[in-house]
Coordinates of C-alpha atoms in Angstrom, one line a residue:
M1 CA 149.1 64.9 86.1
E2 CA 146.7 62.0 85.6
N3 CA 145.3 62.6 89.1
L4 CA 144.4 66.2 88.0
L5 CA 142.5 65.1 84.9
P6 CA 139.2 63.9 86.5
P7 CA 138.7 67.0 88.7
L8 CA 139.5 69.2 85.6
I9 CA 136.9 67.3 83.6
I10 CA 134.3 67.7 86.4
L11 CA 135.1 71.4 86.6
L12 CA 134.6 71.9 82.9
C13 CA 131.3 70.0 83.0
V14 CA 130.1 72.2 85.9
V15 CA 131.1 75.3 84.0
A16 CA 129.2 74.1 80.9
I17 CA 126.1 73.3 82.9
V18 CA 126.2 76.8 84.5
V19 CA 126.5 78.5 81.1
L20 CA 123.6 76.5 79.7
V21 CA 121.4 77.4 82.7
L22 CA 122.3 81.1 82.5
R23 CA 121.5 81.1 78.7
R24 CA 118.2 79.4 79.3
G25 CA 117.4 81.9 82.0
V26 CA 118.2 84.8 79.7
R27 CA 116.0 83.4 77.0
R28 CA 113.1 82.9 79.4
T29 CA 113.5 86.4 80.7
R30 CA 113.6 87.9 77.2
A31 CA 110.5 85.8 76.2
S32 CA 108.7 86.9 79.4
V33 CA 109.4 90.6 78.7
E34 CA 108.3 90.3 75.1
S35 CA 105.2 88.5 76.1
A36 CA 104.3 91.2 78.7
V37 CA 104.8 94.1 76.3
A38 CA 102.8 92.3 73.6
Q39 CA 99.7 92.4 75.8
G40 CA 99.1 95.9 74.4
T41 CA 97.4 99.1 75.5
G42 CA 94.4 97.4 77.0
A43 CA 96.6 95.6 79.5
A44 CA 98.5 98.8 80.1
A45 CA 95.3 100.7 80.9
E46 CA 94.3 98.0 83.3
V47 CA 97.5 98.0 85.3
S48 CA 97.6 101.8 85.3
A49 CA 94.0 102.0 86.6
R50 CA 95.2 100.4 89.9
L51 CA 97.1 103.6 90.8
T52 CA 95.9 106.8 92.4
E53 CA 96.7 110.1 90.5
E54 CA 99.6 110.8 92.8
Q55 CA 101.1 107.2 92.4
H56 CA 100.5 107.4 88.7
R57 CA 102.4 110.7 88.4
A58 CA 105.3 109.5 90.6
I59 CA 105.8 106.2 88.7
Y60 CA 105.7 108.0 85.3
S61 CA 108.3 110.4 86.7
L62 CA 110.6 107.5 87.5
I63 CA 110.0 105.9 84.1
A64 CA 110.8 109.2 82.4
Q65 CA 114.1 109.4 84.3
G66 CA 115.0 105.8 83.3
L67 CA 114.7 104.5 86.9
T68 CA 112.9 101.3 86.0
V69 CA 113.9 99.4 89.1
Q70 CA 112.6 102.2 91.4
A71 CA 109.4 102.4 89.3
I72 CA 108.9 98.6 89.8
A73 CA 109.4 99.0 93.6
A74 CA 107.0 101.9 93.7
Y75 CA 104.4 100.0 91.8
R76 CA 104.7 97.0 94.2
Q77 CA 104.4 99.3 97.2
A78 CA 101.3 101.0 95.7
T79 CA 99.5 97.9 94.6
G80 CA 100.9 95.0 96.6
A81 CA 101.7 93.2 93.3
K82 CA 104.3 90.4 93.1
L83 CA 107.7 91.3 91.7
I84 CA 107.1 89.7 88.2
D85 CA 103.7 91.3 88.0
A86 CA 105.0 94.7 88.9
R87 CA 107.8 94.4 86.4
N88 CA 105.3 93.5 83.6
A89 CA 103.1 96.4 84.7
I90 CA 106.0 98.9 84.4
L91 CA 107.0 97.5 81.0
L92 CA 103.5 97.9 79.8
M93 CA 103.1 101.4 81.1
E94 CA 106.5 102.4 79.5
S95 CA 105.7 100.8 76.2
H96 CA 102.1 102.1 76.0
P97 CA 101.9 105.4 78.0
Q98 CA 98.6 105.9 79.8
A99 CA 97.0 109.2 80.9
F100 CA 95.6 109.1 84.4
G101 CA 91.8 108.4 84.4
N102 CA 91.9 106.7 81.0
A103 CA 88.9 104.4 80.7
Q104 CA 89.6 100.9 82.0
G105 CA 90.0 98.5 79.1
A106 CA 90.1 101.3 76.5
P107 CA 93.6 101.4 75.0
A108 CA 95.2 104.8 75.3
E109 CA 96.6 104.6 71.7
T110 CA 93.4 103.2 70.1
S111 CA 90.5 105.6 70.8
T112 CA 87.6 105.5 68.4
E113 CA 88.5 108.6 66.6
T114 CA 88.5 107.8 62.9
S115 CA 88.7 110.0 59.8
I116 CA 86.2 109.2 57.1
T117 CA 86.4 111.1 53.8
T118 CA 83.3 111.3 51.7
P119 CA 83.2 112.7 48.2
A120 CA 81.7 116.1 47.8
S121 CA 78.3 116.1 46.2
P122 CA 78.1 117.8 42.8
T123 CA 76.7 121.3 43.0
A124 CA 75.2 123.5 40.3
P125 CA 77.3 126.4 39.1
A126 CA 76.5 129.6 41.1
A127 CA 74.1 132.0 39.5
P128 CA 75.5 135.4 38.7
A129 CA 74.9 138.0 41.5
A130 CA 72.1 140.5 40.8
P131 CA 73.2 144.1 40.4
G132 CA 73.5 145.8 43.7
A133 CA 73.5 142.5 45.6
A134 CA 75.5 142.3 48.8
P135 CA 78.9 140.4 48.6
P136 CA 78.9 136.9 49.9
S137 CA 79.4 136.6 53.7
S138 CA 82.8 135.6 55.1
G139 CA 81.2 132.2 56.0
D140 CA 81.0 131.4 52.3
K141 CA 84.7 132.0 51.7
P142 CA 87.0 128.9 51.5
A143 CA 89.0 128.3 54.6
E144 CA 92.6 129.5 54.4
P145 CA 95.4 127.0 54.9
A146 CA 96.9 127.0 58.4
K147 CA 100.0 129.1 58.6
V148 CA 103.3 127.6 59.9
P149 CA 104.3 129.3 63.1
A150 CA 107.5 131.3 63.3
G151 CA 110.5 129.1 64.3
A152 CA 108.9 125.9 62.8
P153 CA 109.8 125.6 59.1
G154 CA 108.0 123.1 57.0
E155 CA 104.4 121.8 57.1
R156 CA 102.6 119.4 59.4
S157 CA 102.4 115.7 58.5
T158 CA 99.3 114.7 56.5
T159 CA 99.5 111.0 57.3
R160 CA 96.8 110.2 59.9
F161 CA 96.5 106.9 61.6
P162 CA 93.2 105.3 62.5
Y163 CA 93.9 105.7 66.2
R164 CA 94.9 108.4 68.6
Y165 CA 98.4 108.0 70.1
R166 CA 99.1 109.3 73.6
A167 CA 102.6 110.2 74.8
I168 CA 103.3 111.3 78.4
V169 CA 106.4 112.7 79.9
S170 CA 107.2 113.9 83.4
N171 CA 110.0 115.2 85.6
G172 CA 108.2 114.8 88.9
R173 CA 107.0 118.4 89.1
E174 CA 105.4 118.7 85.7
T175 CA 103.6 116.2 83.5
L176 CA 102.9 116.9 79.9
E177 CA 100.8 114.8 77.4
V178 CA 100.5 114.8 73.6
A179 CA 97.6 113.0 71.9
S180 CA 97.5 112.9 68.2
N181 CA 96.5 110.5 65.3
L182 CA 99.6 111.8 63.4
L183 CA 101.9 110.0 65.9
N184 CA 102.8 106.3 66.3
D185 CA 105.4 104.2 68.1
E186 CA 108.0 104.5 65.4
I187 CA 107.7 108.3 65.1
Y188 CA 107.7 108.9 68.8
A189 CA 110.8 106.6 69.2
E190 CA 112.6 108.8 66.7
I191 CA 111.6 111.9 68.6
K192 CA 113.0 110.5 71.8
A193 CA 116.2 109.4 70.1
L194 CA 116.7 112.9 68.8
A195 CA 116.1 114.4 72.2
Q196 CA 118.5 111.9 73.9
I197 CA 121.4 112.8 71.6
G198 CA 120.9 116.5 72.3
D199 CA 119.1 117.5 69.1
A200 CA 116.2 119.0 71.0
E201 CA 115.2 121.5 68.3
D202 CA 114.8 118.8 65.6
A203 CA 113.0 116.6 68.1
A204 CA 110.5 119.5 68.9
L205 CA 110.0 120.2 65.2
M206 CA 109.3 116.6 64.5
L207 CA 106.8 116.4 67.4
W208 CA 105.1 119.6 66.1
K209 CA 104.8 118.2 62.6
H210 CA 103.1 115.0 64.0
S211 CA 100.7 116.6 66.4
E212 CA 98.3 119.6 66.8
I213 CA 100.3 121.4 69.5
S214 CA 102.2 124.6 69.0
I215 CA 106.0 124.6 68.5
E216 CA 106.4 126.2 72.0
E217 CA 104.4 123.3 73.5
A218 CA 106.5 120.8 71.5
R219 CA 109.8 122.4 72.9
A220 CA 108.4 122.2 76.4
F221 CA 107.5 118.5 75.9
V222 CA 111.0 117.7 74.5
D223 CA 112.7 119.5 77.4
L224 CA 111.2 116.8 79.7
L225 CA 112.3 113.8 77.6

């Protein structure tokens, strides 16, 4: 029994060392992934710009189907990038979707479209119309509020963000894009979650409320998620 004790101690030490090495490797991998994604949309636009339109569509098709490993391999083949660089590129493109041809260095989710509200200048009360005068033209009438389309109860969101968010989805044959300053990462993640659990109608309605597209276009987009 005493002869077995030293080998047992050595075995336990080896196991402990292996566990520590694996844990350290997991931490480094997680830190590397977080660091890659944190580079933002500017870096995503840069890595996306290295692809041709056909390569861009094919890789986003793989990303949309959850085939991350295949997407990394396709990116390596298209660009000659190292494995770690290709992995980071795919993580960036997945976290910050890029439309093909987006200006290099310009983040897809941070275009310069900004809403500025200025107070209306005071106006004098309108003078009474002279007898026999023609009625005011239709251009003088206040704009009517947009009507909610059939099949889409509720109203669109009024919360606008100071950037234009782009979301892209593809099934390999068809690629759709939604760009809106009513969307952000959190809202889009909720839309994807609804679609993934099979609640496509609520996902489409939520997308419609946070974009300028029609409810039919929203349903078509969700069908590809």
